[in-house]
CSV table of C-alpha atoms in Angstrom, one decimal:
chain,number,residue,atom,x,y,z
A,1,MET,CA,90.0,110.3,-7.9
A,2,SER,CA,88.8,113.5,-9.5
A,3,ARG,CA,88.1,115.0,-12.9
A,4,LYS,CA,89.0,118.2,-14.6
A,5,SER,CA,87.7,120.0,-17.6
A,6,SER,CA,89.4,122.7,-19.7
A,7,LEU,CA,88.0,125.4,-21.8
A,8,HIS,CA,88.8,124.6,-25.4
A,9,GLY,CA,89.9,121.1,-24.3
A,10,PHE,CA,87.4,119.3,-26.5
A,11,ILE,CA,88.9,116.6,-28.8
A,12,HIS,CA,87.9,117.2,-32.3
A,13,ASN,CA,85.8,114.4,-33.8
A,14,ALA,CA,85.9,112.4,-30.5
A,15,PRO,CA,82.7,111.6,-28.5
A,16,ALA,CA,84.3,112.2,-25.1
A,17,PRO,CA,83.4,115.4,-23.2
A,18,PRO,CA,86.2,117.8,-22.4
A,19,TRP,CA,87.3,116.2,-19.1
A,20,ARG,CA,89.4,113.4,-17.8
A,21,GLU,CA,89.6,111.7,-14.4
A,22,TYR,CA,92.8,111.6,-12.5
A,23,LEU,CA,94.3,109.9,-9.5
A,24,LEU,CA,96.3,111.9,-6.9
A,25,TYR,CA,98.9,110.3,-4.6
A,26,LEU,CA,99.9,112.2,-1.5
A,27,PRO,CA,103.1,110.9,0.1
A,28,ARG,CA,103.2,109.6,3.6
A,29,ASN,CA,103.5,112.3,6.3
A,30,PHE,CA,102.1,114.8,3.9
A,31,ASP,CA,102.0,118.2,5.5
A,32,ALA,CA,99.9,120.8,3.7
A,33,LEU,CA,102.1,123.6,5.2
A,34,GLU,CA,105.1,122.3,3.2
A,35,ARG,CA,105.4,123.3,-0.4
A,36,ARG,CA,105.9,119.9,-2.1
A,37,ALA,CA,107.0,119.2,-5.6
A,38,LEU,CA,104.5,117.7,-8.1
A,39,VAL,CA,105.2,114.9,-10.5
A,40,VAL,CA,102.8,114.4,-13.4
A,41,TRP,CA,102.9,110.6,-14.4
A,42,ILE,CA,101.1,109.7,-17.6
A,43,HIS,CA,100.3,106.1,-18.6
A,44,GLY,CA,100.6,104.6,-22.0
A,45,CYS,CA,98.2,102.6,-24.3
A,46,ARG,CA,96.3,99.7,-22.8
A,47,GLN,CA,97.2,101.0,-19.3
A,48,ASP,CA,95.4,102.9,-16.5
A,49,PRO,CA,96.9,105.1,-13.8
A,50,GLU,CA,96.6,102.3,-11.2
A,51,ALA,CA,98.6,99.8,-13.2
A,52,PHE,CA,101.1,102.5,-14.3
A,53,ALA,CA,101.7,103.6,-10.7
A,54,ALA,CA,102.1,100.0,-9.5
A,55,GLY,CA,104.4,99.0,-12.4
A,56,THR,CA,106.7,102.0,-12.0
A,57,ARG,CA,106.6,101.8,-8.2
A,58,ILE,CA,106.2,105.6,-8.2
A,59,ALA,CA,104.4,105.7,-4.8
A,60,ARG,CA,107.5,104.3,-3.1
A,61,PHE,CA,109.6,107.1,-4.5
A,62,ALA,CA,107.0,109.7,-3.6
A,63,ASP,CA,107.0,108.5,0.0
A,64,GLU,CA,110.8,108.5,0.1
A,65,ARG,CA,111.3,111.9,-1.5
A,66,GLY,CA,108.1,113.6,-0.4
A,67,PHE,CA,106.5,114.7,-3.7
A,68,VAL,CA,102.9,114.5,-4.9
A,69,VAL,CA,102.0,112.5,-7.9
A,70,LEU,CA,99.2,113.4,-10.4
A,71,LEU,CA,98.2,110.5,-12.7
A,72,PRO,CA,95.8,111.5,-15.5
A,73,ARG,CA,93.4,108.8,-16.8
A,74,GLN,CA,92.6,108.4,-20.5
A,75,SER,CA,89.0,107.6,-21.2
A,76,ARG,CA,87.9,104.6,-23.4
A,77,LEU,CA,85.4,107.0,-24.9
A,78,ALA,CA,88.2,109.2,-26.2
A,79,ASN,CA,90.4,106.2,-27.3
A,80,SER,CA,89.3,102.5,-27.2
A,81,GLU,CA,92.9,101.4,-26.4
A,82,ARG,CA,93.2,104.2,-23.7
A,83,CYS,CA,96.0,105.7,-25.8
A,84,TRP,CA,96.4,109.5,-25.5
A,85,ASN,CA,95.5,111.2,-28.7
A,86,TRP,CA,98.9,112.9,-29.2
A,87,PHE,CA,98.3,112.9,-33.0
A,88,ASP,CA,95.2,115.1,-32.6
A,89,ARG,CA,96.0,118.5,-34.1
A,90,ARG,CA,94.3,120.4,-31.2
A,91,THR,CA,96.3,118.4,-28.6
A,92,ALA,CA,99.6,118.9,-30.6
A,93,GLY,CA,98.8,122.7,-30.6
A,94,GLY,CA,98.4,122.8,-26.8
A,95,ALA,CA,94.6,122.4,-26.7
A,96,GLY,CA,92.7,119.1,-26.6
A,97,GLU,CA,94.1,116.6,-24.1
A,98,ALA,CA,97.2,118.8,-23.5
A,99,ALA,CA,94.9,121.5,-22.2
A,100,ILE,CA,92.9,119.1,-20.0
A,101,VAL,CA,96.0,117.8,-18.3
A,102,ALA,CA,97.4,121.3,-17.9
A,103,ALA,CA,94.2,122.3,-16.2
A,104,GLN,CA,94.6,119.3,-13.8
A,105,VAL,CA,98.2,120.4,-13.0
A,106,ALA,CA,97.1,124.0,-12.2
A,107,ASP,CA,94.1,122.8,-10.2
A,108,VAL,CA,96.1,120.3,-8.0
A,109,ALA,CA,99.0,122.7,-7.5
A,110,GLU,CA,96.7,125.5,-6.3
A,111,LYS,CA,94.5,123.2,-4.2
A,112,PHE,CA,97.4,121.6,-2.3
A,113,GLY,CA,99.7,124.6,-2.2
A,114,LEU,CA,102.5,122.9,-4.2
A,115,ASP,CA,105.8,124.4,-5.2
A,116,ALA,CA,105.2,125.9,-8.7
A,117,GLN,CA,108.9,125.9,-9.3
A,118,ARG,CA,109.2,122.1,-8.9
A,119,VAL,CA,106.5,120.7,-11.2
A,120,TYR,CA,107.7,117.8,-13.5
A,121,ILE,CA,106.1,115.6,-16.1
A,122,ALA,CA,106.8,112.1,-17.4
A,123,GLY,CA,105.1,109.5,-19.5
A,124,LEU,CA,105.4,106.2,-21.4
A,125,SER,CA,104.6,105.7,-25.1
A,126,SER,CA,101.5,107.8,-26.0
A,127,GLY,CA,101.7,109.2,-22.5
A,128,GLY,CA,105.3,110.1,-23.2
A,129,THR,CA,104.4,112.1,-26.3
A,130,LEU,CA,101.7,113.8,-24.4
A,131,ALA,CA,104.2,114.7,-21.7
A,132,ALA,CA,106.6,116.1,-24.3
A,133,THR,CA,103.8,118.1,-25.9
A,134,LEU,CA,102.8,119.6,-22.6
A,135,ALA,CA,106.4,120.5,-21.8
A,136,LEU,CA,106.8,122.3,-25.1
A,137,ARG,CA,103.3,123.9,-25.2
A,138,ALA,CA,103.1,124.9,-21.5
A,139,PRO,CA,106.7,125.3,-20.5
A,140,HIS,CA,105.7,127.8,-17.8
A,141,LEU,CA,104.3,124.9,-15.8
A,142,PHE,CA,107.3,122.5,-15.8
A,143,ALA,CA,110.8,122.5,-14.6
A,144,ALA,CA,111.8,119.3,-16.5
A,145,ALA,CA,110.3,116.4,-18.5
A,146,ALA,CA,111.0,112.7,-19.0
A,147,VAL,CA,109.8,110.7,-22.0
A,148,HIS,CA,110.0,106.9,-22.2
A,149,SER,CA,109.5,105.0,-25.5
A,150,ALA,CA,107.7,107.8,-27.4
A,151,VAL,CA,107.6,109.7,-30.7
A,152,PRO,CA,108.3,113.4,-31.3
A,153,CYS,CA,105.5,115.9,-31.0
A,154,GLY,CA,103.4,117.0,-34.0
A,155,ALA,CA,104.7,114.1,-36.1
A,156,ALA,CA,101.2,112.9,-37.2
A,157,SER,CA,97.8,114.3,-37.8
A,158,ASP,CA,95.6,111.2,-37.5
A,159,ALA,CA,95.7,107.6,-36.2
A,160,ALA,CA,96.9,106.1,-39.5
A,161,ASP,CA,99.7,108.6,-39.8
A,162,ALA,CA,100.6,107.9,-36.2
A,163,ALA,CA,101.1,104.2,-36.9
A,164,ARG,CA,103.5,105.1,-39.8
A,165,VAL,CA,105.5,107.4,-37.6
A,166,MET,CA,105.8,104.8,-34.9
A,167,ALA,CA,107.0,102.2,-37.4
A,168,ASP,CA,109.3,104.3,-39.6
A,169,GLY,CA,110.0,107.6,-37.8
A,170,PRO,CA,108.6,111.1,-38.6
A,171,PHE,CA,108.1,112.2,-42.2
A,172,ARG,CA,107.9,116.0,-41.7
A,173,GLY,CA,108.0,119.0,-39.6
A,174,THR,CA,109.2,117.8,-36.2
A,175,ASP,CA,112.2,120.2,-36.1
A,176,GLU,CA,109.8,123.0,-37.1
A,177,PHE,CA,107.6,122.0,-34.2
A,178,GLY,CA,110.4,122.5,-31.7
A,179,ALA,CA,111.4,125.8,-33.2
A,180,GLU,CA,107.9,127.1,-33.3
A,181,ALA,CA,107.3,126.1,-29.7
A,182,ARG,CA,110.4,128.1,-28.8
A,183,SER,CA,109.0,131.2,-30.7
A,184,ARG,CA,105.7,130.9,-28.8
A,185,ALA,CA,107.3,130.5,-25.3
A,186,THR,CA,107.5,133.6,-23.2
A,187,GLY,CA,110.7,134.9,-21.6
A,188,LYS,CA,113.6,132.5,-21.1
A,189,ALA,CA,111.5,129.4,-20.7
A,190,ARG,CA,113.4,126.2,-20.9
A,191,VAL,CA,112.5,122.6,-20.1
A,192,PRO,CA,115.4,120.0,-20.0
A,193,VAL,CA,114.3,116.5,-21.0
A,194,LEU,CA,115.4,113.0,-20.3
A,195,VAL,CA,114.6,110.6,-23.2
A,196,ILE,CA,114.7,106.9,-22.6
A,197,HIS,CA,114.4,104.3,-25.4
A,198,GLY,CA,115.0,100.6,-25.7
A,199,SER,CA,117.3,99.3,-28.5
A,200,ALA,CA,114.9,96.4,-29.1
A,201,ASP,CA,111.7,98.5,-29.2
A,202,ASP,CA,109.8,97.1,-32.2
A,203,THR,CA,106.8,99.5,-31.6
A,204,VAL,CA,108.5,102.9,-31.8
A,205,ALA,CA,111.2,103.3,-34.4
A,206,PRO,CA,114.8,104.2,-33.4
A,207,ALA,CA,114.6,107.5,-35.3
A,208,ASP,CA,111.8,108.8,-33.1
A,209,PRO,CA,113.8,109.5,-29.9
A,210,ALA,CA,116.5,111.3,-32.0
A,211,PHE,CA,113.9,113.6,-33.5
A,212,LEU,CA,112.3,114.1,-30.0
A,213,VAL,CA,115.7,115.2,-28.6
A,214,ARG,CA,116.1,117.5,-31.6
A,215,GLN,CA,112.8,119.2,-30.7
A,216,PHE,CA,114.0,119.9,-27.2
A,217,LEU,CA,117.4,121.1,-28.4
A,218,LEU,CA,115.7,123.7,-30.6
A,219,PHE,CA,113.2,124.6,-27.8
A,220,ASN,CA,116.0,125.1,-25.3
A,221,GLY,CA,118.1,127.4,-27.4
A,222,ILE,CA,120.0,125.5,-30.1
A,223,ALA,CA,119.7,127.4,-33.4
A,224,PRO,CA,118.3,125.3,-36.4
A,225,HIS,CA,121.5,125.8,-38.4
A,226,GLU,CA,123.5,124.2,-35.5
A,227,LEU,CA,121.7,120.8,-35.9
A,228,PRO,CA,123.0,118.2,-38.4
A,229,ALA,CA,120.7,117.2,-41.3
A,230,GLY,CA,118.2,114.4,-41.0
A,231,ALA,CA,117.9,112.5,-37.7
A,232,ALA,CA,121.5,113.1,-36.7
A,233,LEU,CA,122.3,114.7,-33.4
A,234,PRO,CA,125.1,117.1,-32.6
A,235,PRO,CA,128.1,116.0,-30.6
A,236,ALA,CA,127.3,115.0,-27.0
A,237,GLN,CA,129.0,114.4,-23.7
A,238,ILE,CA,128.7,110.7,-23.1
A,239,ARG,CA,129.1,108.8,-19.9
A,240,ALA,CA,128.4,105.2,-18.9
A,241,PHE,CA,126.4,103.9,-15.9
A,242,GLN,CA,128.5,101.7,-13.7
A,243,PRO,CA,128.8,98.7,-13.4
A,244,ARG,CA,127.0,98.4,-16.8
A,245,SER,CA,129.3,100.1,-19.3
A,246,ASP,CA,127.0,99.4,-22.2
A,247,TYR,CA,124.4,101.9,-20.8
A,248,LEU,CA,125.5,105.1,-22.4
A,249,LEU,CA,123.9,108.5,-21.5
A,250,SER,CA,124.3,111.2,-24.1
A,251,GLU,CA,124.1,114.8,-22.8
A,252,TYR,CA,123.3,117.8,-25.0
A,253,TYR,CA,123.8,121.4,-24.0
A,254,ALA,CA,122.6,124.7,-25.2
A,255,GLY,CA,125.4,127.0,-24.2
A,256,ARG,CA,126.3,125.9,-20.6
A,257,ARG,CA,122.9,124.6,-19.7
A,258,LEU,CA,121.7,121.0,-20.1
A,259,ALA,CA,119.0,120.8,-22.9
A,260,ALA,CA,118.5,117.0,-23.2
A,261,GLN,CA,119.7,113.6,-22.2
A,262,LEU,CA,119.3,110.5,-24.3
A,263,LEU,CA,119.6,107.0,-22.8
A,264,THR,CA,119.3,104.0,-25.1
A,265,ILE,CA,118.9,100.8,-23.1
A,266,PRO,CA,120.4,97.7,-24.7
A,267,GLY,CA,117.9,94.8,-25.2
A,268,LEU,CA,114.8,96.7,-23.9
A,269,GLY,CA,111.6,96.4,-25.9
A,270,HIS,CA,108.6,98.6,-25.8
A,271,ALA,CA,108.4,98.6,-22.0
A,272,TRP,CA,109.2,100.7,-19.0
A,273,SER,CA,112.8,100.0,-17.9
A,274,GLY,CA,113.2,98.4,-14.5
A,275,GLY,CA,109.4,98.1,-13.8
A,276,ASP,CA,107.4,95.4,-12.2
A,277,PRO,CA,106.9,92.6,-14.8
A,278,ALA,CA,103.7,91.5,-13.1
A,279,TYR,CA,102.1,94.3,-15.2
A,280,PRO,CA,102.1,94.6,-19.0
A,281,PHE,CA,104.8,96.8,-20.6
A,282,PHE,CA,107.3,96.6,-17.7
A,283,ASP,CA,110.7,94.9,-17.8
A,284,ASN,CA,112.7,94.4,-14.6
A,285,ARG,CA,115.9,93.2,-16.3
A,286,THR,CA,117.2,96.7,-17.0
A,287,LEU,CA,117.9,100.0,-15.2
A,288,ASP,CA,115.2,101.4,-13.0
A,289,ALA,CA,113.8,104.2,-15.1
A,290,THR,CA,111.7,105.5,-12.2
A,291,GLU,CA,114.8,106.1,-10.1
A,292,LEU,CA,116.6,107.7,-13.0
A,293,ILE,CA,113.7,110.0,-13.7
A,294,CYS,CA,113.3,111.0,-10.1
A,295,ASP,CA,117.0,111.8,-9.8
A,296,PHE,CA,116.8,113.8,-13.0
A,297,PHE,CA,113.8,115.8,-11.7
A,298,ALA,CA,115.6,116.4,-8.3
A,299,SER,CA,118.4,118.1,-10.1
A,300,HIS,CA,116.2,120.7,-11.8
A,301,SER,CA,113.9,123.5,-10.7
A,302,ARG,CA,112.8,126.8,-12.3
A,303,ARG,CA,114.5,128.8,-9.6
A,304,PRO,CA,117.5,130.9,-10.8
């Protein structure tokens, strides 16, 4: 366990100091001479990194595939429910908790000599929105992102507004957030995303993942006029997971390059798909999201 601060990382109107603890998991047979990939794994509300790691079984995948796992810990001083404050304007702008986690990523990657071209980020619920925010605000750090049961970035400005967005979908400005993130990015930065959502999620509205996908389409090169109005998405390439033909994966491209994937899982509530049900917010009756995400990450790096 360690902690990391960040200049300008203070959360406005929050009593917590500008640091957060984190857990770091090194895979078995870790060799400091090998340049390993790094996976940033962010828990949701009413969770901690230990339970999130256990419920997702991420350590097993890290051992099998040889990557390092960074698990940031939200402080009860910053949020009594241990939710990440994705609705905080500083965090949505890339400061606040986004800057704190980015500092953790940079610190761990340098300290352990990790492969800067293979750094990935994923999260659940509030941790998913924080992961998406980091991918859009610090795209130079990440090769790909995965977001499970979360809302689009910049969709709220306070806790009450956040509750409305979760219940009904965003009210304003989320497309503009994606376009603005594109305009701020340097060079040809791109971060493909895998968005996973349950069809029976009664905590996060079904419109939210669609707007989240739209943000990454805009960030990854789709022009605003190419997107349909409202929450609609452009035509996608759709394929089914076998043997379950009702699991449909929609793939969206910017030119020839993958920009986003959207997987809606039938019957899944507000829970991690395929996780260990001994822990809250995990459902083992559906596809293993950890395996899907690890496969998605393995297919992307920032190398040409």
